[in-house]
Coordinates of C-alpha atoms and ligand atoms in Angstrom, one line a residue:
M1272 CA 0.6 40.2 32.3
D1273 CA 3.9 39.8 34.0
A1274 CA 6.1 37.6 31.6
S1275 CA 7.8 35.9 34.5
N1276 CA 4.5 34.9 36.2
W1277 CA 4.4 31.3 34.9
I1278 CA 5.1 27.7 35.7
A1279 CA 7.3 25.5 33.5
I1280 CA 6.3 21.8 33.3
L1281 CA 9.0 19.5 32.2
D1282 CA 7.5 16.5 30.3
F1283 CA 8.8 13.1 31.1
G1284 CA 6.2 11.4 28.9
S1285 CA 3.3 10.8 31.2
Q1286 CA -0.1 10.4 29.4
V1287 CA -1.5 13.0 31.8
T1288 CA 1.2 15.8 31.6
Q1289 CA -1.3 17.9 29.7
L1290 CA -3.7 17.7 32.7
I1291 CA -1.1 19.3 34.9
A1292 CA -1.1 22.3 32.5
R1293 CA -4.8 22.4 32.3
R1294 CA -5.3 22.4 36.0
I1295 CA -2.9 25.3 36.4
R1296 CA -4.4 27.3 33.6
E1297 CA -7.8 26.7 35.1
G1298 CA -6.4 28.3 38.2
N1299 CA -5.6 31.4 36.0
I1300 CA -1.9 30.9 36.0
Y1301 CA 0.0 30.6 32.7
C1302 CA 2.2 27.5 32.2
E1303 CA 4.0 25.7 29.4
I1304 CA 5.0 22.2 28.8
L1305 CA 8.7 21.9 27.8
R1306 CA 11.0 19.0 26.9
F1307 CA 12.5 17.3 29.9
D1308 CA 16.0 18.0 28.5
I1309 CA 15.7 21.7 28.2
D1310 CA 18.9 23.6 28.7
P1311 CA 18.8 25.0 32.3
D1312 CA 20.3 28.3 31.2
E1313 CA 17.6 28.8 28.6
L1314 CA 15.0 28.0 31.3
K1315 CA 16.6 30.4 33.7
K1316 CA 16.5 33.1 31.0
R1317 CA 12.7 32.6 30.7
N1318 CA 12.5 33.0 34.4
P1319 CA 9.5 30.9 35.5
K1320 CA 8.3 31.2 39.1
G1321 CA 8.1 27.4 39.5
I1322 CA 9.0 24.1 37.8
I1323 CA 6.9 20.9 37.8
L1324 CA 8.6 17.6 36.9
S1325 CA 5.8 15.4 35.4
G1326 CA 5.3 11.7 35.7
G1327 CA 6.5 9.3 33.1
P1328 CA 6.3 5.7 32.0
C1329 CA 10.0 4.8 32.6
S1330 CA 12.0 3.8 35.6
V1331 CA 14.6 6.4 36.8
N1332 CA 17.0 3.4 37.1
E1333 CA 16.8 2.4 33.5
T1334 CA 19.8 3.6 31.5
N1335 CA 17.9 5.3 28.8
S1336 CA 15.2 6.8 30.9
P1337 CA 14.7 10.6 30.5
H1338 CA 16.6 12.7 32.9
C1339 CA 16.7 16.5 33.2
S1340 CA 19.9 18.3 33.8
N1341 CA 21.0 18.2 37.4
K1342 CA 21.4 21.9 37.2
I1343 CA 17.6 22.3 37.1
F1344 CA 17.7 21.6 40.8
D1345 CA 20.3 24.4 41.4
L1346 CA 18.4 27.2 39.7
G1347 CA 16.9 28.4 42.9
I1348 CA 13.4 28.1 41.4
P1349 CA 10.8 26.1 43.4
I1350 CA 10.2 22.6 42.1
L1351 CA 7.4 20.1 42.5
G1352 CA 8.1 16.5 41.3
I1353 CA 5.1 14.3 40.5
C1354 CA 5.5 10.5 40.6
Y1355 CA 8.5 10.0 38.2
G1356 CA 9.4 13.6 39.0
L1357 CA 9.5 12.7 42.7
Q1358 CA 11.7 9.7 41.9
L1359 CA 14.1 11.9 39.9
T1360 CA 14.3 14.3 42.8
A1361 CA 15.0 11.5 45.2
Q1362 CA 17.7 10.1 42.9
K1363 CA 19.3 13.6 42.7
F1364 CA 19.4 13.9 46.5
N1365 CA 21.0 10.5 47.0
S1366 CA 18.0 8.4 47.9
N1367 CA 17.0 5.0 46.7
V1368 CA 14.3 4.3 44.1
K1369 CA 13.3 0.6 44.0
T1370 CA 10.9 -1.2 41.8
G1371 CA 8.0 -2.1 44.0
K1372 CA 6.8 -5.7 44.3
K1373 CA 3.5 -4.8 42.9
H1374 CA 2.4 -1.9 40.8
E1375 CA 0.2 0.4 42.9
Y1376 CA -2.7 1.6 40.7
G1377 CA -5.8 3.3 42.0
K1378 CA -7.2 5.2 44.9
A1379 CA -5.3 5.6 48.1
L1380 CA -5.8 7.5 51.3
M1381 CA -3.0 10.0 52.1
R1382 CA -2.3 10.9 55.7
I1383 CA -0.5 14.3 56.1
T1384 CA 2.2 13.8 58.7
K1385 CA 3.6 17.3 58.9
D1386 CA 2.4 20.8 58.2
S1387 CA 3.3 21.9 54.7
L1388 CA 2.4 24.9 52.4
L1389 CA 1.8 22.2 49.8
F1390 CA -1.1 20.8 51.8
K1391 CA -2.6 24.1 53.2
N1392 CA -6.4 23.6 53.6
I1393 CA -6.2 20.0 52.4
S1394 CA -8.3 17.4 54.4
N1395 CA -6.4 14.9 56.4
P1396 CA -6.7 12.1 55.4
S1397 CA -7.2 13.0 51.7
K1398 CA -8.1 10.8 48.7
V1399 CA -5.4 10.6 46.1
W1400 CA -4.7 8.6 42.9
M1401 CA -1.6 6.5 42.7
S1402 CA -0.1 4.9 39.6
H1403 CA 3.5 3.7 39.9
G1404 CA 5.7 0.7 39.9
D1405 CA 8.8 2.3 41.5
K1406 CA 9.0 3.6 45.0
V1407 CA 11.2 6.0 46.9
T1408 CA 12.5 3.9 49.8
K1409 CA 14.6 6.4 51.7
I1410 CA 13.9 10.1 52.5
P1411 CA 16.3 12.0 50.4
E1412 CA 19.0 14.1 52.1
G1413 CA 17.8 17.4 53.4
F1414 CA 14.1 16.4 52.9
E1415 CA 11.4 15.6 55.4
L1416 CA 8.3 13.4 55.1
I1417 CA 5.0 15.2 54.8
A1418 CA 2.6 12.5 53.8
E1419 CA 2.2 8.7 53.8
S1420 CA -0.2 6.1 52.7
D1421 CA -0.7 2.4 53.5
N1422 CA 1.1 1.1 50.4
C1423 CA 3.4 4.1 50.0
P1424 CA 5.2 5.2 53.2
I1425 CA 6.9 8.0 51.3
A1426 CA 3.9 9.7 49.6
A1427 CA 5.1 13.3 49.8
I1428 CA 8.3 15.1 50.8
Q1429 CA 9.6 18.6 51.1
N1430 CA 12.8 20.6 51.5
T1431 CA 11.6 24.0 52.6
K1432 CA 15.1 25.5 52.4
L1433 CA 15.5 24.6 48.7
N1434 CA 11.8 24.9 48.0
I1435 CA 11.7 21.5 46.5
Y1436 CA 8.6 19.3 46.9
G1437 CA 7.6 15.9 45.6
V1438 CA 4.5 13.7 45.6
Q1439 CA 4.1 10.1 44.6
F1440 CA 0.4 10.5 43.7
H1441 CA -1.1 12.3 40.7
P1442 CA -2.7 15.7 41.8
E1443 CA -3.6 16.5 38.2
V1444 CA -6.2 13.7 37.7
V1445 CA -9.8 14.1 38.8
H1446 CA -9.5 11.0 41.0
T1447 CA -7.4 13.1 43.4
P1448 CA -10.3 15.4 44.4
E1449 CA -8.2 18.0 46.2
G1450 CA -5.4 17.7 43.5
K1451 CA -6.1 21.0 41.9
K1452 CA -5.9 22.7 45.3
I1453 CA -2.5 21.1 45.9
L1454 CA -1.2 22.3 42.6
M1455 CA -2.6 25.8 43.4
N1456 CA -0.9 25.7 46.8
F1457 CA 2.4 25.0 45.0
A1458 CA 1.8 27.8 42.4
L1459 CA 0.5 30.4 44.8
N1460 CA 2.0 29.7 48.2
I1461 CA 5.3 28.3 47.2
C1462 CA 6.1 29.9 43.8
K1463 CA 4.2 33.1 44.7
C1464 CA 2.5 33.3 41.3
V1465 CA -0.5 35.6 40.9
E1466 CA -3.7 34.6 39.1
D1467 CA -3.4 36.8 36.1
W1468 CA -4.1 34.4 33.1
E1469 CA -7.5 35.5 31.9
M1470 CA -8.9 35.2 28.5
S1471 CA -9.9 38.9 28.2
K1472 CA -6.2 39.8 28.7
F1473 CA -5.2 37.1 26.3
V1474 CA -7.5 38.6 23.7
E1475 CA -6.2 42.1 24.3
S1476 CA -2.5 41.1 24.1
S1477 CA -3.0 38.8 21.2
I1478 CA -4.7 41.5 19.1
K1479 CA -1.9 43.8 19.9
S1480 CA 0.8 41.3 18.8
I1481 CA -1.2 40.2 15.6
K1482 CA -1.3 43.9 14.6
E1483 CA 2.4 44.3 15.2
Y1484 CA 3.2 41.0 13.3
V1485 CA 0.9 41.4 10.3
K1486 CA 1.2 45.2 9.9
E1487 CA -0.3 46.3 6.5
E1488 CA -0.2 42.8 5.0
H1489 CA -3.1 40.5 4.3
V1490 CA -4.1 37.0 5.8
I1491 CA -6.0 34.1 4.3
L1492 CA -7.8 31.6 6.5
G1493 CA -9.6 28.4 5.6
L1494 CA -12.8 28.7 7.6
S1495 CA -14.6 25.5 8.3
G1496 CA -17.2 26.7 10.8
G1497 CA -15.6 24.6 13.6
V1498 CA -14.7 26.2 16.9
D1499 CA -11.0 26.7 16.2
S1500 CA -11.2 28.3 12.7
S1501 CA -14.2 30.4 13.8
V1502 CA -12.3 31.8 16.8
V1503 CA -9.2 32.4 14.6
A1504 CA -11.5 34.3 12.2
A1505 CA -13.0 36.4 15.0
I1506 CA -9.7 37.4 16.6
L1507 CA -8.0 38.2 13.3
H1508 CA -10.9 40.2 12.2
K1509 CA -10.9 42.2 15.4
A1510 CA -7.1 42.8 15.0
I1511 CA -6.8 43.5 11.3
G1512 CA -10.3 44.0 9.9
N1513 CA -10.5 43.8 6.1
Q1514 CA -6.9 42.6 5.8
L1515 CA -8.4 39.1 6.6
H1516 CA -9.8 37.0 3.8
C1517 CA -11.7 33.8 4.8
V1518 CA -12.2 30.9 2.4
Y1519 CA -15.0 28.4 3.1
V1520 CA -15.1 25.4 0.9
D1521 CA -18.6 23.9 0.7
N1522 CA -17.9 20.3 -0.1
G1523 CA -21.6 19.3 -0.1
L1524 CA -20.9 17.1 2.9
M1525 CA -21.7 19.7 5.6
R1526 CA -24.6 19.5 8.0
L1527 CA -28.0 20.8 6.9
N1528 CA -28.1 24.7 6.6
E1529 CA -24.5 25.0 7.8
T1530 CA -23.2 27.0 4.8
D1531 CA -26.1 29.5 5.2
E1532 CA -25.3 29.9 8.9
I1533 CA -21.7 30.5 8.2
K1534 CA -22.5 33.1 5.5
E1535 CA -25.0 34.8 7.8
L1536 CA -22.7 35.0 10.9
F1537 CA -19.2 35.6 9.4
G1538 CA -20.2 37.3 6.1
N1539 CA -23.1 39.4 7.2
A1540 CA -23.0 39.8 11.0
F1541 CA -19.2 40.1 11.4
G1542 CA -18.7 41.6 7.9
I1543 CA -15.7 39.5 7.2
D1544 CA -14.5 39.2 3.6
L1545 CA -15.8 35.7 3.1
H1546 CA -15.3 33.6 -0.1
I1547 CA -17.7 30.7 -0.2
I1548 CA -16.8 28.2 -2.8
D1549 CA -19.6 25.9 -3.9
A1550 CA -17.7 22.7 -4.7
G1551 CA -20.4 20.1 -3.8
N1552 CA -20.6 18.7 -7.3
L1553 CA -16.8 18.4 -7.7
F1554 CA -16.6 16.4 -4.5
L1555 CA -19.6 14.3 -5.3
N1556 CA -18.1 13.4 -8.8
K1557 CA -14.8 12.5 -7.3
L1558 CA -16.5 10.3 -4.6
N1559 CA -18.7 8.6 -7.1
G1560 CA -18.6 4.8 -6.6
V1561 CA -16.0 5.1 -3.7
S1562 CA -17.0 3.2 -0.5
D1563 CA -13.6 2.6 1.1
P1564 CA -13.3 5.0 4.1
E1565 CA -9.6 5.7 3.7
K1566 CA -10.1 6.4 0.0
K1567 CA -13.0 8.8 0.8
R1568 CA -10.7 10.6 3.3
K1569 CA -7.9 10.9 0.8
I1570 CA -10.1 12.1 -2.0
I1571 CA -11.8 14.7 0.2
G1572 CA -8.4 15.9 1.7
S1573 CA -6.8 16.3 -1.7
T1574 CA -9.8 17.9 -3.4
F1575 CA -10.0 20.4 -0.5
I1576 CA -6.3 21.3 -1.0
D1577 CA -6.9 21.7 -4.8
V1578 CA -10.0 24.0 -4.3
F1579 CA -8.4 26.0 -1.5
S1580 CA -5.1 26.4 -3.3
K1581 CA -6.8 27.7 -6.4
K1582 CA -8.5 30.4 -4.4
A1583 CA -5.3 31.0 -2.4
R1584 CA -3.3 31.4 -5.6
E1585 CA -5.9 34.0 -6.8
L1586 CA -5.5 35.9 -3.6
S1587 CA -1.8 35.4 -3.2
K1588 CA -0.9 38.6 -5.1
S1589 CA -2.1 40.6 -2.1
V1590 CA -2.0 38.0 0.7
S1591 CA 1.2 36.9 2.5
F1592 CA 0.0 35.1 5.6
L1593 CA -1.8 31.8 6.1
A1594 CA -3.7 31.6 9.4
Q1595 CA -4.2 28.2 11.1
G1596 CA -6.2 27.1 14.1
T1597 CA -3.3 25.1 15.7
L1598 CA -3.9 24.5 19.4
Y1599 CA -1.6 23.9 22.2
P1600 CA -2.0 20.1 22.3
D1601 CA -0.8 20.0 18.7
V1602 CA 2.2 22.0 19.7
I1603 CA 3.0 19.8 22.7
E1604 CA 2.7 16.7 20.5
S1605 CA 5.2 18.0 18.1
I1606 CA 7.7 18.8 20.9
S1607 CA 7.0 15.7 23.0
P1608 CA 10.1 13.6 23.2
I1609 CA 8.1 10.4 23.7
G1610 CA 5.0 11.1 21.5
G1611 CA 1.7 11.4 23.3
P1612 CA -1.0 8.9 23.1
S1613 CA -2.9 11.1 20.7
A1614 CA -0.1 11.2 18.1
T1615 CA -1.2 8.2 16.1
I1616 CA -4.9 9.0 16.3
K1617 CA -4.3 12.5 14.8
S1618 CA -2.3 11.3 11.8
H1619 CA -5.3 10.2 9.8
H1620 CA -7.1 13.5 10.4
N1621 CA -4.7 15.8 8.7
V1622 CA -5.5 16.9 5.3
G1623 CA -1.8 17.7 4.4
G1624 CA -0.2 20.8 3.4
L1625 CA -0.5 23.3 0.5
P1626 CA 1.5 22.9 -2.7
E1627 CA 5.2 23.9 -2.6
D1628 CA 4.7 27.0 -4.8
L1629 CA 2.3 28.6 -2.3
K1630 CA 4.6 30.1 0.2
F1631 CA 2.8 31.9 3.0
K1632 CA 4.1 33.0 6.4
L1633 CA 2.2 31.2 9.1
I1634 CA 0.1 32.9 11.8
E1635 CA -1.3 30.7 14.6
P1636 CA -3.1 32.9 17.1
L1637 CA -4.3 30.0 19.3
R1638 CA -1.2 28.0 19.5
E1639 CA -0.9 28.7 23.3
L1640 CA -4.4 27.6 24.1
F1641 CA -6.2 24.5 25.2
K1642 CA -9.6 23.8 23.7
D1643 CA -11.6 25.0 26.7
E1644 CA -9.6 28.3 26.6
V1645 CA -10.4 28.7 22.9
R1646 CA -14.1 28.5 23.7
L1647 CA -13.7 31.2 26.4
V1648 CA -11.8 33.4 23.8
G1649 CA -14.7 32.8 21.4
K1650 CA -17.1 34.1 24.1
E1651 CA -15.0 37.1 24.7
L1652 CA -15.2 37.8 21.0
N1653 CA -19.0 37.6 21.0
L1654 CA -19.3 34.4 19.0
P1655 CA -22.7 32.8 19.6
D1656 CA -22.9 29.8 22.0
Y1657 CA -23.8 27.5 19.2
V1658 CA -20.4 28.2 17.6
V1659 CA -18.4 28.2 20.8
N1660 CA -19.9 25.0 22.1
R1661 CA -20.0 23.3 18.7
Q1662 CA -19.3 19.5 18.9
P1663 CA -16.3 18.2 16.9
F1664 CA -17.1 17.6 13.3
P1665 CA -14.7 15.5 11.1
G1666 CA -12.9 17.1 8.2
P1667 CA -14.4 14.6 5.7
G1668 CA -17.8 15.7 7.0
L1669 CA -20.8 13.4 6.5
A1670 CA -18.9 11.3 4.0
V1671 CA -17.6 9.1 6.9
R1672 CA -21.1 8.8 8.2
I1673 CA -22.6 7.5 5.0
I1674 CA -21.4 4.0 5.0
G1675 CA -21.0 2.7 1.4
D1676 CA -21.6 4.8 -1.7
I1677 CA -22.2 8.6 -1.4
T1678 CA -25.0 10.0 -3.5
S1679 CA -26.8 13.3 -3.3
E1680 CA -30.0 11.4 -2.2
R1681 CA -28.1 9.7 0.6
I1682 CA -26.5 12.9 1.7
H1683 CA -29.9 14.5 1.9
I1684 CA -31.4 11.6 4.0
L1685 CA -28.5 11.8 6.4
Q1686 CA -28.6 15.6 6.7
K1687 CA -32.2 15.5 7.7
A1688 CA -31.8 12.7 10.2
D1689 CA -28.7 14.4 11.6
L1690 CA -30.6 17.7 12.1
I1691 CA -33.3 15.9 14.1
V1692 CA -30.7 14.2 16.3
R1693 CA -29.0 17.6 17.0
E1694 CA -32.3 19.4 17.7
E1695 CA -33.5 16.8 20.2
I1696 CA -30.2 16.5 22.0
L1697 CA -29.8 20.3 22.2
D1698 CA -33.2 20.4 23.8
M1699 CA -31.9 18.4 26.8
S1700 CA -30.9 20.6 29.7
N1701 CA -27.7 18.5 30.1
H1702 CA -26.8 18.5 26.4
L1703 CA -23.3 19.9 27.2
D1704 CA -22.5 16.5 28.8
V1705 CA -22.8 14.8 25.5
W1706 CA -19.5 15.2 23.7
Q1707 CA -20.5 14.3 20.2
Y1708 CA -23.8 13.2 18.7
F1709 CA -24.9 12.4 15.1
A1710 CA -26.7 10.1 12.8
V1711 CA -25.1 7.4 10.6
L1712 CA -26.7 6.1 7.4
L1713 CA -26.1 2.3 7.0
P1714 CA -25.6 0.6 3.7
I1715 CA -28.5 -1.8 4.2
R1716 CA -32.2 -1.7 3.9
S1717 CA -34.8 -3.3 6.2
V1718 CA -38.4 -4.3 5.9
G1719 CA -41.1 -2.2 7.5
V1720 CA -44.8 -1.5 7.3
M1721 CA -46.3 1.9 6.7
G1722 CA -50.1 2.0 6.6
D1723 CA -51.1 -1.0 4.5
D1724 CA -47.9 -1.0 2.6
R1725 CA -44.7 -2.9 3.0
T1726 CA -41.6 -0.7 2.9
Y1727 CA -38.0 -1.7 2.2
D1728 CA -36.0 1.3 3.3
N1729 CA -32.9 2.8 4.9
V1730 CA -31.6 2.3 8.5
I1731 CA -30.2 5.2 10.5
T1732 CA -28.0 4.6 13.6
V1733 CA -27.8 7.3 16.2
R1734 CA -24.5 7.8 18.0
A1735 CA -24.0 9.9 21.1
V1736 CA -20.9 9.7 23.3
E1737 CA -19.4 11.2 26.4
S1738 CA -15.7 11.8 26.2
L1739 CA -13.0 14.2 27.4
D1740 CA -10.9 14.4 24.2
G1741 CA -12.1 11.8 21.8
M1742 CA -9.4 9.5 22.7
T1743 CA -11.6 7.2 24.7
A1744 CA -15.4 7.5 24.8
D1745 CA -18.4 5.9 26.4
W1746 CA -21.8 5.7 24.8
F1747 CA -24.1 8.2 26.3
K1748 CA -27.1 7.0 28.2
L1749 CA -29.7 9.1 26.5
P1750 CA -33.1 9.1 28.3
Y1751 CA -35.6 6.8 26.7
D1752 CA -38.0 9.6 25.9
V1753 CA -35.3 11.5 24.0
M1754 CA -34.5 8.3 22.0
D1755 CA -38.2 7.8 21.4
K1756 CA -38.6 11.2 20.1
I1757 CA -35.6 11.0 17.8
S1758 CA -36.7 7.7 16.4
N1759 CA -40.3 8.8 15.8
R1760 CA -39.3 12.1 14.2
I1761 CA -36.7 10.5 11.9
I1762 CA -39.1 7.7 10.7
N1763 CA -42.0 10.2 10.2
E1764 CA -40.1 13.1 8.8
V1765 CA -37.3 11.6 6.8
R1766 CA -38.5 9.9 3.7
G1767 CA -36.7 6.7 2.9
V1768 CA -36.0 5.7 6.5
N1769 CA -38.0 3.0 8.3
R1770 CA -35.7 2.0 11.1
V1771 CA -33.6 3.7 13.8
C1772 CA -31.0 2.0 16.0
Y1773 CA -28.9 3.3 18.9
D1774 CA -25.1 2.6 19.0
I1775 CA -24.2 1.2 22.4
S1776 CA -20.5 0.7 21.9
S1777 CA -17.6 2.4 23.6
K1778 CA -14.2 3.4 22.4
P1779 CA -12.1 1.4 22.6
P1780 CA -12.7 -1.1 21.1
S1781 CA -15.1 0.8 18.8
T1782 CA -14.3 4.2 17.4
I1783 CA -16.6 7.2 17.6
E1784 CA -17.2 7.5 13.9
W1785 CA -18.3 4.4 12.0
E1786 CA -15.6 4.8 9.3
Ligands
XMP1491 P1 -12.7 8.2 16.1 O1 -13.7 7.8 15.1 O2 -11.3 8.0 15.6 O3 -12.9 9.8 16.3 O4 -12.9 7.6 17.4 C1 -12.2 10.6 17.2 C2 -12.6 12.0 17.0 O5 -12.0 12.4 15.7 C3 -13.0 12.8 14.8 N1 -12.6 12.3 13.5 C4 -12.0 13.0 12.5 N2 -11.8 14.4 12.5 N3 -10.9 14.1 10.3 C5 -11.2 14.9 11.3 O6 -11.0 16.1 11.3 C6 -11.2 12.8 10.2 O7 -10.9 12.1 9.3 C7 -11.8 12.2 11.4 N4 -12.1 10.9 11.8 C8 -12.6 11.0 13.0 C9 -14.3 12.2 15.3 O8 -15.4 12.9 14.8 C10 -14.1 12.3 16.8 O9 -14.4 13.5 17.3

């Protein structure tokens, strides 16, 4: 891969900046999100083929609004300003940006008024998505109008001499159906990028750099069985073989058969040095009598650290690296000047760090990748589909799906009900459209009849949602026959359950998990 074949995206705080990066990566071009105030000389050194200025929540006229260095516009690198990015461009080239009378939010029809490389093969008119308060009211010096809409006479501009373009709408969101094509026009026709970002090449170059970085040393990885840690395990194993040591902590709150599956796949099929620690009783004892969700999370987080650290300390004589499944969105959040919308949501998910005395060097092979790219890497590394497409599973496991007290009997009931929910949904041809699905055990009993007997038993709630990233979610409209089968099977096959409900709430205001 040519190191200069990439696009830099300067982040001015838009909630959808990540989508710009995802669209461009989907088009097989590497890109990175950088702080808006990056030093232009540093950027020049890294030599991107193009720069995108993202949208943002501020007004360019506010005193403290984020501005990039004016020198960015003098680097001679093609620029595309999106929304706030367009307004910054306009301000730099002596135009006016005014706060519009009303905020324009929603679909609009863009009419292309002049041929432009940016709109090559784009329909005219074309549907676009607008979301802005401010408007550019005068065509900036040296620029020409290339598109307009009813509410936004200056919808897109270009300066072909300087190779600077700007659009008021958001090409990165799905509501702009030809948006990805527009971004690709910028990357391919204007920046002259080539489409060389492929996961097979990523795997190849990543293996090479892991080998160079780790050399003869050894690496420890906490393997949970989730997509990220599984892919980290597979890529590290391919790079350094038996210098990798995986530690899997069985907290007794995993899904049914999960520990056996992990043992079979990573221990036996891959032949990884896998240490399975059976800590179910320890976790259960510590959780005894605890029903407060936050307390459950804290206990599980700290017990995990204790158990993992103990093993790490044992191995630390020979191990010097700790591997982590950090992904690109986490990296962006930590560099984001404004703090993405996901920042607060993530905080309660982290289990915290290892004790001070355990000093490992970090290795994070996936830190450049988005989740969908991680799945592709997993496929490249021959991980089975059921691992690569695994739905998210919370760190505290089934503990946050057993409302109230956690006992081994209640864990067992939930594990069996959960397996039925998974089996039936996986049987649907469109199961990949369901983002997450599981059973929840409620802390109440309800009356039922079974044969001639009256029962007073547990209630299971089924939760299935569609979502893009867990930030917002809609309850999934499961077909009635699937719901029927799930309910019948749970009531017939899981002893101690006589009622099944379906959760029809969306996030917000509900959350995906019940605790
Ligand atoms: P909520 O319930 O906040 O969940 O709508 C959003 C996503 O996060 C997962 N989740 C967790 N993941 N530790 C985790 O690792 C946690 O404590 C935790 N709580 C929720 C949840 O499964 C969903 O995918």
